[in-house]
């Protein structure tokens, strides 16, 4: 099992902020949106946090489930299209925290806001318009403008914010940790 755990590569922001998930009682489960191989989900589940891993790809969810079993973690898998036009795919007031890493679909932002319960946490990290100098993504539809992420959640309690260049790997990102006001 320890060799499986050594394969885990949770996002550094999540590792740094994981105390928020352990120091207080979340008002519901954590939703890991566009989770891919669910490294973030498994990381939290191993700490005793209830996690729902959501992704469109059944293959990614299958691999995530296999890794979760190898690591001894329990996570719930949810195959869902997060980008249906004109439809909110997320249930209202259902989650105590939402994680979003390396994913941007602007029409989903109001859905995320509605899905998080009052007092719930949001950890969001994705690429900015500076990213193309370091590699993919390059499509401006998937890149944040300067200050855009902070502006999206300006009416929430900001716990942490960063916008700039991160290393290992080198990437241009915006990161926010915030709480929906009660």
XYZ file of N, CA and C in Angstrom:
546
model
N 0.819 -1.189 0.000
C 0.000 0.000 0.000
C 0.868 1.261 0.000
N 1.990 1.255 0.720
C 2.822 2.455 0.785
C 3.379 2.812 -0.587
N 3.649 1.820 -1.444
C 4.139 2.139 -2.786
C 3.046 2.823 -3.607
N 1.797 2.428 -3.403
C 0.690 3.098 -4.090
C 0.581 4.533 -3.599
N 0.726 4.743 -2.291
C 0.640 6.103 -1.744
C 1.770 6.968 -2.264
N 2.911 6.358 -2.561
C 4.030 7.144 -3.088
C 3.750 7.637 -4.513
N 2.773 7.024 -5.189
C 2.373 7.471 -6.528
C 1.509 8.732 -6.481
N 0.950 9.014 -5.300
C 0.049 10.163 -5.166
C 0.800 11.466 -5.358
N 0.231 12.326 -6.172
C 0.807 13.651 -6.398
C -0.294 14.696 -6.262
N -0.748 14.935 -5.022
C -1.775 15.953 -4.843
C -1.215 17.340 -5.134
N -2.085 18.250 -5.472
C -1.686 19.630 -5.763
C -1.043 20.245 -4.528
N 0.032 20.988 -4.742
C 0.756 21.603 -3.629
C -0.144 22.547 -2.836
N -1.003 23.276 -3.512
C -1.926 24.172 -2.813
C -2.800 23.393 -1.840
N -3.291 22.244 -2.258
C -4.121 21.412 -1.390
C -3.308 20.909 -0.203
N -2.099 20.453 -0.451
C -1.244 19.970 0.636
C -1.024 21.098 1.647
N -0.696 22.278 1.140
C -0.426 23.420 2.015
C -1.662 23.859 2.805
N -2.837 23.705 2.235
C -4.067 24.169 2.874
C -4.885 23.031 3.496
N -4.337 21.833 3.533
C -5.113 20.666 3.990
C -5.572 20.796 5.439
N -4.875 21.591 6.238
C -5.302 21.802 7.612
C -6.715 22.340 7.709
N -7.143 23.108 6.714
C -8.504 23.645 6.712
C -9.548 22.532 6.713
N -9.201 21.402 6.135
C -10.143 20.287 6.043
C -10.152 19.453 7.316
N -9.119 19.585 8.115
C -8.971 18.756 9.301
C -9.280 19.518 10.583
N -9.109 20.844 10.569
C -9.279 21.655 11.770
C -10.735 21.997 12.051
N -11.571 21.850 11.073
C -12.968 22.248 11.249
C -13.875 21.218 10.595
N -15.140 21.288 10.977
C -16.120 20.387 10.382
C -16.693 21.056 9.146
N -16.524 20.404 8.013
C -17.074 20.941 6.765
C -18.576 20.692 6.727
N -19.335 21.618 6.146
C -20.780 21.435 6.071
C -21.199 20.533 4.905
N -20.529 19.396 4.747
C -20.872 18.461 3.685
C -19.628 17.870 3.053
N -19.816 16.991 2.081
C -18.673 16.336 1.437
C -17.876 17.301 0.553
N -16.684 16.881 0.199
C -15.828 17.634 -0.720
C -16.084 17.131 -2.135
N -16.251 18.040 -3.070
C -16.409 17.701 -4.486
C -15.125 18.084 -5.206
N -14.496 17.110 -5.848
C -13.275 17.328 -6.635
C -13.693 17.355 -8.104
N -13.818 18.569 -8.660
C -14.315 18.743 -10.028
C -13.232 18.496 -11.065
N -13.603 17.829 -12.157
C -12.658 17.503 -13.225
C -11.426 16.860 -12.603
N -11.673 15.829 -11.815
C -10.663 15.244 -10.923
C -9.557 14.472 -11.627
N -9.760 14.070 -12.878
C -8.723 13.284 -13.556
C -8.453 11.994 -12.801
N -7.205 11.769 -12.424
C -6.841 10.536 -11.706
C -7.120 10.616 -10.211
N -7.710 11.722 -9.762
C -8.222 11.898 -8.393
C -7.151 11.874 -7.310
N -5.957 12.307 -7.623
C -4.904 12.354 -6.605
C -5.312 13.246 -5.433
N -5.981 14.369 -5.730
C -6.426 15.263 -4.661
C -7.510 14.607 -3.811
N -8.428 13.910 -4.468
C -9.500 13.209 -3.759
C -8.925 12.162 -2.809
N -8.023 11.365 -3.317
C -7.436 10.285 -2.524
C -6.644 10.858 -1.349
N -5.893 11.929 -1.599
C -5.129 12.590 -0.539
C -6.040 12.970 0.627
N -7.178 13.600 0.329
C -8.103 13.993 1.397
C -8.803 12.792 2.017
N -9.187 11.827 1.204
C -9.863 10.641 1.735
C -8.972 9.907 2.726
N -7.679 9.874 2.463
C -6.751 9.215 3.389
C -6.657 9.957 4.722
N -7.122 11.191 4.738
C -7.154 11.976 5.976
C -8.534 11.911 6.643
N -9.416 11.053 6.097
C -10.725 10.860 6.699
C -11.814 11.797 6.200
N -11.559 12.495 5.096
C -12.526 13.437 4.540
C -13.398 12.718 3.510
N -14.706 12.962 3.548
C -15.628 12.382 2.553
C -15.467 13.140 1.236
N -15.155 12.410 0.151
C -14.853 13.043 -1.133
C -15.658 12.411 -2.257
N -16.144 13.272 -3.148
C -16.804 12.845 -4.382
C -15.919 13.319 -5.531
N -15.477 12.388 -6.357
C -14.587 12.679 -7.486
C -15.415 12.720 -8.762
N -15.475 13.899 -9.377
C -16.318 14.093 -10.563
C -15.466 14.325 -11.796
N -15.785 13.607 -12.872
C -15.080 13.779 -14.130
C -15.958 13.248 -15.252
N -15.735 13.746 -16.449
C -16.460 13.256 -17.621
C -15.918 11.904 -18.079
N -14.620 11.691 -17.908
C -13.953 10.514 -18.444
C -14.151 9.265 -17.567
N -14.811 8.272 -18.125
C -14.982 7.015 -17.386
C -13.634 6.324 -17.190
N -12.723 6.493 -18.163
C -11.395 5.890 -18.040
C -10.620 6.514 -16.884
N -10.669 7.838 -16.770
C -9.980 8.525 -15.664
C -10.565 8.078 -14.330
N -11.880 7.984 -14.255
C -12.517 7.564 -13.007
C -12.176 6.119 -12.672
N -12.072 5.269 -13.673
C -11.690 3.877 -13.417
C -10.273 3.812 -12.848
N -9.339 4.554 -13.468
C -7.961 4.591 -12.959
C -7.914 5.175 -11.553
N -8.730 6.212 -11.322
C -8.797 6.826 -9.993
C -9.294 5.821 -8.961
N -10.312 5.079 -9.331
C -10.844 4.066 -8.420
C -9.829 2.992 -8.098
N -9.072 2.574 -9.100
C -8.033 1.563 -8.879
C -6.944 2.088 -7.946
N -6.520 3.342 -8.158
C -5.501 3.929 -7.303
C -6.027 4.106 -5.878
N -7.281 4.515 -5.747
C -7.880 4.668 -4.415
C -7.852 3.344 -3.660
N -8.216 2.265 -4.331
C -8.192 0.941 -3.701
C -6.767 0.574 -3.296
N -5.808 0.788 -4.204
C -4.396 0.495 -3.895
C -3.923 1.266 -2.665
N -4.395 2.489 -2.514
C -3.973 3.353 -1.403
C -4.783 3.110 -0.127
N -5.865 2.355 -0.255
C -6.717 2.121 0.903
C -7.649 3.279 1.214
N -8.017 4.038 0.185
C -8.897 5.195 0.356
C -10.274 4.898 -0.213
N -11.285 5.484 0.410
C -12.650 5.373 -0.098
C -13.082 6.711 -0.663
N -13.399 6.719 -1.957
C -13.934 7.916 -2.595
C -15.149 7.507 -3.421
N -16.046 8.436 -3.602
C -17.230 8.205 -4.433
C -16.938 8.752 -5.827
N -17.233 7.978 -6.849
C -17.010 8.396 -8.238
C -18.317 8.912 -8.829
N -18.210 9.999 -9.587
C -19.380 10.575 -10.241
C -18.992 10.970 -11.653
N -19.482 10.211 -12.634
C -19.228 10.566 -14.029
C -20.281 11.597 -14.428
N -19.799 12.800 -14.810
C -20.721 13.894 -15.086
C -20.125 14.817 -16.142
N -20.987 15.318 -16.999
C -20.605 16.341 -17.972
C -20.757 17.686 -17.269
N -19.653 18.373 -17.038
C -19.669 19.652 -16.342
C -19.939 20.830 -17.275
N -20.109 20.550 -18.555
C -20.246 21.634 -19.525
C -21.509 21.571 -20.388
N -22.632 21.055 -19.855
C -23.833 21.067 -20.694
C -24.356 22.494 -20.822
N -24.655 22.893 -22.038
C -25.079 24.267 -22.292
C -26.424 24.550 -21.627
N -26.455 25.614 -20.833
C -27.699 26.060 -20.224
C -28.213 25.215 -19.074
N -27.400 24.284 -18.578
C -27.830 23.395 -17.502
C -26.811 23.456 -16.369
N -27.300 23.523 -15.123
C -26.403 23.443 -13.974
C -26.254 21.967 -13.595
N -25.069 21.381 -13.804
C -24.893 19.958 -13.509
C -24.685 19.654 -12.026
N -24.565 20.696 -11.189
C -24.245 20.503 -9.780
C -25.469 20.756 -8.896
N -25.726 19.861 -7.944
C -26.853 20.090 -7.038
C -26.605 21.311 -6.140
N -27.657 22.016 -5.844
C -27.578 23.250 -5.045
C -27.312 22.915 -3.568
N -26.441 23.719 -2.924
C -26.155 23.613 -1.484
C -25.805 22.191 -1.054
N -24.979 21.512 -1.833
C -24.695 20.098 -1.580
C -23.315 19.824 -0.983
N -22.371 20.770 -1.076
C -20.979 20.445 -0.744
C -20.400 21.365 0.321
N -19.535 20.785 1.137
C -18.828 21.538 2.166
C -17.563 22.161 1.641
N -17.046 21.623 0.544
C -15.861 22.180 -0.112
C -15.856 21.714 -1.557
N -15.241 22.532 -2.408
C -15.084 22.178 -3.816
C -13.637 22.449 -4.194
N -13.042 21.478 -4.888
C -11.681 21.596 -5.400
C -11.744 21.691 -6.917
N -10.991 22.632 -7.477
C -10.870 22.732 -8.931
C -9.403 23.010 -9.235
N -8.779 22.113 -9.976
C -7.376 22.261 -10.349
C -7.219 22.029 -11.847
N -6.506 22.959 -12.507
C -6.167 22.858 -13.930
C -7.417 22.694 -14.812
N -8.460 23.429 -14.483
C -9.705 23.343 -15.245
C -10.401 24.693 -15.193
N -10.868 25.164 -16.336
C -11.619 26.406 -16.382
C -12.728 26.292 -17.424
N -13.945 26.408 -16.944
C -15.123 26.525 -17.803
C -15.966 27.620 -17.154
N -15.813 28.831 -17.661
C -16.408 30.011 -17.018
C -17.905 29.877 -16.728
N -18.716 29.274 -17.617
C -20.143 29.142 -17.296
C -20.417 28.280 -16.053
N -19.426 27.506 -15.597
C -19.606 26.652 -14.426
C -19.435 27.432 -13.109
N -18.836 28.618 -13.163
C -18.559 29.381 -11.934
C -19.840 29.655 -11.134
N -20.930 30.164 -11.740
C -22.153 30.366 -10.947
C -22.698 29.052 -10.366
N -22.502 27.955 -11.074
C -22.945 26.639 -10.594
C -22.146 26.222 -9.357
N -20.841 26.463 -9.394
C -19.976 26.165 -8.247
C -20.432 26.981 -7.043
N -20.713 28.258 -7.262
C -21.147 29.125 -6.165
C -22.440 28.626 -5.527
N -23.362 28.147 -6.340
C -24.639 27.644 -5.821
C -24.489 26.275 -5.160
N -23.551 25.474 -5.624
C -23.393 24.107 -5.113
C -22.734 24.066 -3.738
N -21.957 25.088 -3.420
C -21.251 25.127 -2.142
C -22.187 25.649 -1.053
N -22.198 24.951 0.073
C -23.022 25.385 1.201
C -22.407 26.606 1.867
N -23.211 27.366 2.576
C -22.716 28.523 3.327
C -21.634 28.055 4.289
N -20.536 28.801 4.334
C -19.407 28.434 5.188
C -18.472 27.431 4.545
N -18.804 26.972 3.341
C -17.990 25.986 2.640
C -16.741 26.605 2.025
N -15.771 25.751 1.731
C -14.475 26.175 1.193
C -14.369 25.913 -0.302
N -13.625 26.786 -0.972
C -13.281 26.584 -2.376
C -11.775 26.692 -2.517
N -11.158 25.692 -3.127
C -9.749 25.755 -3.524
C -9.746 25.679 -5.036
N -9.222 26.708 -5.672
C -9.237 26.773 -7.131
C -7.859 27.198 -7.612
N -7.308 26.427 -8.541
C -6.040 26.779 -9.178
C -6.136 26.435 -10.654
N -5.854 27.432 -11.486
C -5.787 27.149 -12.913
C -4.855 28.145 -13.586
N -4.675 27.954 -14.857
C -3.662 28.689 -15.613
C -4.104 30.103 -15.984
N -3.118 30.982 -16.116
C -3.370 32.355 -16.527
C -2.867 32.569 -17.955
N -3.129 33.761 -18.485
C -2.729 34.085 -19.862
C -1.212 34.057 -20.054
N -0.448 34.004 -18.996
C 1.010 33.910 -19.092
C 1.483 32.474 -19.381
N 0.596 31.493 -19.265
C 0.975 30.080 -19.380
C 1.572 29.681 -20.728
N 1.112 30.181 -21.871
C 1.643 29.697 -23.148
C 3.165 29.776 -23.278
N 3.820 30.664 -22.566
C 5.284 30.723 -22.642
C 5.933 29.494 -21.998
N 5.162 28.750 -21.186
C 5.697 27.569 -20.507
C 5.164 26.265 -21.083
N 4.125 26.338 -21.916
C 3.532 25.122 -22.485
C 2.019 25.212 -22.495
N 1.382 24.060 -22.579
C -0.082 23.985 -22.650
C -0.685 24.278 -21.287
N -1.953 24.748 -21.272
C -2.815 25.087 -22.404
C -2.452 26.439 -23.011
N -2.848 26.596 -24.251
C -2.589 27.843 -24.973
C -3.875 28.548 -25.399
N -4.973 27.811 -25.399
C -6.262 28.352 -25.814
C -6.730 29.393 -24.782
N -6.953 30.636 -25.200
C -7.360 31.681 -24.252
C -8.666 31.380 -23.522
N -9.493 30.501 -24.080
C -10.732 30.116 -23.393
C -10.447 29.422 -22.063
N -9.245 28.843 -21.935
C -8.888 28.080 -20.736
C -7.865 28.803 -19.873
N -7.674 30.093 -20.131
C -6.664 30.871 -19.409
C -7.312 32.081 -18.750
N -6.981 32.289 -17.489
C -7.519 33.414 -16.739
C -6.823 34.716 -17.097
N -7.581 35.773 -17.162
C -7.040 37.114 -17.314
C -6.493 37.577 -15.957
N -5.621 38.574 -15.928
C -5.101 39.077 -14.647
C -6.239 39.488 -13.699
N -6.197 38.978 -12.485
C -7.193 39.309 -11.467
C -8.548 38.656 -11.635
N -8.740 37.867 -12.688
C -10.063 37.303 -12.973
C -10.550 36.356 -11.884
N -9.690 35.474 -11.401
C -10.116 34.501 -10.389
C -10.510 35.210 -9.095
N -9.719 36.166 -8.679
C -10.038 36.934 -7.468
C -11.362 37.673 -7.638
N -11.578 38.237 -8.812
C -12.810 38.971 -9.087
C -14.033 38.048 -9.049
N -13.890 36.816 -9.537
C -15.011 35.872 -9.560
C -15.572 35.609 -8.162
N -14.678 35.642 -7.165
C -15.079 35.318 -5.791
C -14.837 36.495 -4.846
N -14.962 37.697 -5.381
C -14.672 38.914 -4.607
C -15.589 39.072 -3.394
N -16.792 38.530 -3.451
C -17.730 38.677 -2.341
C -17.610 37.542 -1.317
N -16.601 36.693 -1.444
C -16.360 35.609 -0.500
C -15.215 35.990 0.432
N -15.090 35.270 1.537
C -13.994 35.498 2.475
C -12.719 34.879 1.905
N -11.771 35.714 1.538
C -10.516 35.225 0.956
C -9.568 34.775 2.065
N -9.102 33.547 1.969
C -8.153 32.985 2.936
C -6.737 33.064 2.371
N -6.621 32.830 1.069
C -5.314 32.830 0.412
C -5.521 33.186 -1.051
N -4.589 33.958 -1.606
C -4.624 34.246 -3.040
C -3.192 34.388 -3.553
N -2.960 33.824 -4.731
C -1.670 33.953 -5.404
C -1.940 34.016 -6.898
N -1.194 34.870 -7.577
C -1.233 34.904 -9.037
C 0.180 35.185 -9.516
N 0.707 34.285 -10.330
C 2.062 34.461 -10.821
C 2.653 33.155 -11.314
N 3.963 33.046 -11.198
C 4.691 31.880 -11.706
C 5.036 30.942 -10.548
N 4.735 29.668 -10.719
C 5.106 28.613 -9.770
C 6.102 27.700 -10.460
N 6.919 27.041 -9.660
C 7.932 26.110 -10.177
C 7.532 24.663 -9.913
N 8.256 23.749 -10.563
C 8.124 22.282 -10.386
C 6.724 21.758 -10.653
N 6.218 21.798 -11.842
C 6.804 22.366 -13.050
C 6.541 23.874 -13.129
N 7.310 24.555 -13.970
C 7.106 25.984 -14.174
C 5.769 26.190 -14.878
N 4.940 27.053 -14.276
C 3.606 27.301 -14.816
C 3.115 28.654 -14.314
N 2.235 29.266 -15.085
C 1.609 30.539 -14.715
C 0.199 30.244 -14.235
N -0.057 30.529 -12.964
C -1.353 30.154 -12.365
C -1.910 31.277 -11.497
N -3.186 31.144 -11.253
C -3.872 31.897 -10.203
C -4.428 30.842 -9.240
N -4.317 31.137 -7.943
C -4.795 30.229 -6.900
C -5.635 31.030 -5.919
N -6.739 30.441 -5.490
C -7.535 31.072 -4.447
C -8.049 30.004 -3.487
N -8.046 30.355 -2.227
C -8.717 29.579 -1.199
C -9.669 30.573 -0.552
N -10.955 30.263 -0.579
C -11.935 31.194 -0.024
C -13.101 30.434 0.577
N -13.885 31.159 1.368
C -15.019 30.577 2.060
C -16.289 31.333 1.666
N -17.336 30.575 1.356
C -18.633 31.188 1.067
C -19.177 31.756 2.365
N -19.580 32.999 2.318
C -20.062 33.662 3.537
C -21.343 33.019 4.047
N -21.462 33.004 5.353
C -22.622 32.404 6.018
C -23.778 33.374 5.975
